[in-house]
């Protein structure tokens, strides 16, 4: 028991500060610290036989913290999460512009975009069904995507950052 109390006194403030940083809550930190201490007390006979009791306490604190958050996540009800009804995600907004601009693509490009990108046909299947080589299909699809992007930029006023689409205006 003396080994446990000595290790606890040496590490209690470090454990507490680490947990407080993780939980951002004094109450949760105190609850976890209490659980760790109780667990250590239940294993006090074996505690003195450990080479490094302080590291055991740190490991137990970390594990207890992880368990605490797992329980908290399981308890959280999905109905409690707030939803934003008014603003659609950018991709959904962009999808509303797509049906308006697809007819403006050349027929060959619209065909390959519709089958490969929108309907999920593989490029190999497309090339087989249309009597094209795989390389020709890939080139046609690339050209179609470039043409579609140009139309989206002009018609829907899509602006693009380095990470992807950032904003656009709906086609009139």
Tab-separated table of C-alpha atoms in Angstrom:
chain	number	residue	atom	x	y	z
A	1	UNK	CA	0.000	0.000	0.000
A	2	UNK	CA	2.894	2.363	0.703
A	3	UNK	CA	4.205	1.804	-2.836
A	4	UNK	CA	0.852	2.785	-4.289
A	5	UNK	CA	0.482	5.896	-2.147
A	6	UNK	CA	4.030	7.022	-2.940
A	7	UNK	CA	3.506	6.592	-6.699
A	8	UNK	CA	0.100	8.277	-6.468
A	9	UNK	CA	1.520	11.305	-4.657
A	10	UNK	CA	4.313	11.624	-7.220
A	11	UNK	CA	2.041	11.429	-10.232
A	12	UNK	CA	-1.373	12.720	-9.136
A	13	UNK	CA	-0.878	16.337	-10.239
A	14	UNK	CA	0.608	15.279	-13.590
A	15	UNK	CA	-2.254	12.862	-14.221
A	16	UNK	CA	-4.830	15.457	-13.211
A	17	UNK	CA	-3.359	18.153	-15.464
A	18	UNK	CA	-3.130	15.768	-18.417
A	19	UNK	CA	-6.740	14.652	-17.947
A	20	UNK	CA	-7.954	18.220	-17.541
A	21	UNK	CA	-6.328	19.112	-20.834
A	22	UNK	CA	-8.017	16.122	-22.511
A	23	UNK	CA	-11.504	16.473	-21.044
A	24	UNK	CA	-11.725	20.258	-20.670
A	25	UNK	CA	-13.940	19.530	-17.659
A	26	UNK	CA	-12.997	19.526	-13.990
A	27	UNK	CA	-15.873	17.194	-13.080
A	28	UNK	CA	-14.995	14.588	-15.713
A	29	UNK	CA	-11.334	14.787	-14.735
A	30	UNK	CA	-12.169	14.198	-11.078
A	31	UNK	CA	-14.451	11.267	-11.965
A	32	UNK	CA	-11.749	9.603	-14.058
A	33	UNK	CA	-9.108	10.228	-11.388
A	34	UNK	CA	-11.358	8.590	-8.815
A	35	UNK	CA	-11.873	5.548	-11.029
A	36	UNK	CA	-8.119	5.219	-11.578
A	37	UNK	CA	-7.441	5.484	-7.856
A	38	UNK	CA	-10.091	2.874	-7.041
A	39	UNK	CA	-8.681	0.529	-9.652
A	40	UNK	CA	-5.205	1.039	-8.225
A	41	UNK	CA	-6.500	0.321	-4.697
A	42	UNK	CA	-8.095	-2.928	-5.889
A	43	UNK	CA	-4.703	-3.972	-7.259
A	44	UNK	CA	-2.605	-2.598	-4.386
A	45	UNK	CA	-1.120	-6.006	-3.494
A	46	UNK	CA	0.345	-6.408	-6.969
A	47	UNK	CA	1.264	-2.752	-7.295
A	48	UNK	CA	4.480	-3.026	-5.240
A	49	UNK	CA	5.744	-5.838	-7.455
A	50	UNK	CA	5.693	-3.560	-10.523
A	51	UNK	CA	9.007	-2.144	-11.720
A	52	UNK	CA	7.497	1.253	-12.485
A	53	UNK	CA	4.237	1.952	-10.673
A	54	UNK	CA	4.137	5.526	-11.940
A	55	UNK	CA	3.980	4.420	-15.595
A	56	UNK	CA	1.279	1.889	-14.672
A	57	UNK	CA	-0.795	4.741	-13.226
A	58	UNK	CA	-0.324	6.756	-16.411
A	59	UNK	CA	-1.365	3.792	-18.542
A	60	UNK	CA	-4.421	3.161	-16.356
A	61	UNK	CA	-5.371	6.843	-16.542
A	62	UNK	CA	-5.103	6.851	-20.314
A	63	UNK	CA	-7.169	3.652	-20.591
A	64	UNK	CA	-9.778	4.993	-18.183
A	65	UNK	CA	-9.998	8.210	-20.212
A	66	UNK	CA	-10.529	6.211	-23.425
A	67	UNK	CA	-13.210	4.067	-21.768
A	68	UNK	CA	-14.903	7.199	-20.446
A	69	UNK	CA	-15.143	8.697	-23.930
A	70	UNK	CA	-16.354	5.455	-25.466
A	71	UNK	CA	-19.189	5.310	-22.960
A	72	UNK	CA	-19.977	8.959	-23.558
A	73	UNK	CA	-20.154	8.445	-27.331
A	74	UNK	CA	-22.436	5.407	-26.941
A	75	UNK	CA	-24.788	7.366	-24.685
A	76	UNK	CA	-25.068	10.402	-26.943
A	77	UNK	CA	-28.345	10.286	-28.807
A	78	UNK	CA	-28.310	11.116	-32.478
A	79	UNK	CA	-31.519	13.117	-32.041
A	80	UNK	CA	-29.589	15.577	-29.872
A	81	UNK	CA	-27.398	16.571	-32.809
A	82	UNK	CA	-28.407	19.777	-34.532
A	83	UNK	CA	-29.088	19.784	-38.236
A	84	UNK	CA	-28.982	22.709	-40.573
A	85	UNK	CA	-32.090	22.587	-42.725
A	86	UNK	CA	-31.614	25.780	-44.698
A	87	UNK	CA	-28.144	25.338	-46.192
A	88	UNK	CA	-27.479	22.416	-48.497
A	89	UNK	CA	-23.954	21.058	-48.793
A	90	UNK	CA	-22.047	22.553	-51.720
A	91	UNK	CA	-22.050	19.302	-53.689
A	92	UNK	CA	-25.842	19.013	-53.443
A	93	UNK	CA	-26.197	22.609	-54.601
A	94	UNK	CA	-23.824	21.925	-57.471
A	95	UNK	CA	-25.857	18.865	-58.458
A	96	UNK	CA	-28.821	21.159	-59.058
A	97	UNK	CA	-26.762	22.975	-61.699
A	98	UNK	CA	-25.518	19.805	-63.400
A	99	UNK	CA	-28.775	18.841	-65.205
A	100	UNK	CA	-28.887	22.310	-66.733
A	101	UNK	CA	-25.352	22.191	-68.112
A	102	UNK	CA	-25.133	18.561	-69.280
A	103	UNK	CA	-27.165	19.258	-72.455
A	104	UNK	CA	-24.614	21.929	-73.359
A	105	UNK	CA	-21.858	19.303	-73.679
A	106	UNK	CA	-21.140	17.810	-77.072
A	107	UNK	CA	-23.077	14.546	-77.528
A	108	UNK	CA	-19.920	12.346	-77.397
A	109	UNK	CA	-18.752	13.996	-74.190
A	110	UNK	CA	-22.186	13.961	-72.576
A	111	UNK	CA	-22.509	10.248	-73.387
A	112	UNK	CA	-19.216	9.254	-71.744
A	113	UNK	CA	-19.848	11.495	-68.687
A	114	UNK	CA	-23.337	10.085	-68.184
A	115	UNK	CA	-22.261	6.462	-68.451
A	116	UNK	CA	-18.929	6.523	-66.611
A	117	UNK	CA	-19.246	9.330	-64.070
A	118	UNK	CA	-22.965	9.483	-63.385
A	119	UNK	CA	-24.071	5.874	-63.889
A	120	UNK	CA	-20.921	4.202	-62.567
A	121	UNK	CA	-19.973	2.198	-65.647
A	122	UNK	CA	-16.303	1.268	-65.693
A	123	UNK	CA	-14.147	2.704	-68.423
A	124	UNK	CA	-13.319	-0.828	-69.595
A	125	UNK	CA	-17.027	-1.652	-69.968
A	126	UNK	CA	-17.647	1.619	-71.786
A	127	UNK	CA	-14.804	1.015	-74.212
A	128	UNK	CA	-16.059	-2.528	-74.941
A	129	UNK	CA	-19.672	-1.468	-75.506
A	130	UNK	CA	-18.714	1.460	-77.733
A	131	UNK	CA	-15.978	-0.218	-79.760
A	132	UNK	CA	-13.191	1.984	-78.386
A	133	UNK	CA	-9.813	1.163	-76.955
A	134	UNK	CA	-9.400	1.748	-73.229
A	135	UNK	CA	-6.902	4.540	-73.957
A	136	UNK	CA	-9.396	6.252	-76.279
A	137	UNK	CA	-12.120	6.012	-73.620
A	138	UNK	CA	-9.840	7.506	-70.987
A	139	UNK	CA	-8.866	10.357	-73.295
A	140	UNK	CA	-12.498	11.026	-74.251
A	141	UNK	CA	-13.555	11.038	-70.598
A	142	UNK	CA	-10.733	13.430	-69.694
A	143	UNK	CA	-11.718	15.806	-72.515
A	144	UNK	CA	-15.374	15.552	-71.472
A	145	UNK	CA	-14.522	16.446	-67.882
A	146	UNK	CA	-12.468	19.448	-69.054
A	147	UNK	CA	-15.371	20.632	-71.213
A	148	UNK	CA	-17.844	20.089	-68.344
A	149	UNK	CA	-15.619	22.045	-65.973
A	150	UNK	CA	-15.425	24.965	-68.419
A	151	UNK	CA	-19.209	25.017	-68.777
A	152	UNK	CA	-19.687	24.824	-65.004
A	153	UNK	CA	-17.296	27.752	-64.535
A	154	UNK	CA	-19.142	29.925	-67.046
A	155	UNK	CA	-22.766	28.833	-66.500
A	156	UNK	CA	-22.789	28.219	-62.745
A	157	UNK	CA	-19.923	30.587	-61.952
A	158	UNK	CA	-17.987	27.904	-60.100
A	159	UNK	CA	-14.864	29.180	-58.412
A	160	UNK	CA	-12.247	26.671	-57.432
A	161	UNK	CA	-9.555	26.825	-54.782
A	162	UNK	CA	-6.556	24.524	-54.479
A	163	UNK	CA	-8.664	22.122	-52.404
A	164	UNK	CA	-11.617	21.921	-54.789
A	165	UNK	CA	-14.923	23.673	-55.370
A	166	UNK	CA	-15.450	26.480	-52.921
A	167	UNK	CA	-18.466	28.337	-54.276
A	168	UNK	CA	-20.763	28.811	-57.238
A	169	UNK	CA	-23.902	30.666	-58.270
A	170	UNK	CA	-26.918	28.826	-59.567
A	171	UNK	CA	-27.553	28.948	-63.292
A	172	UNK	CA	-30.410	31.275	-64.161
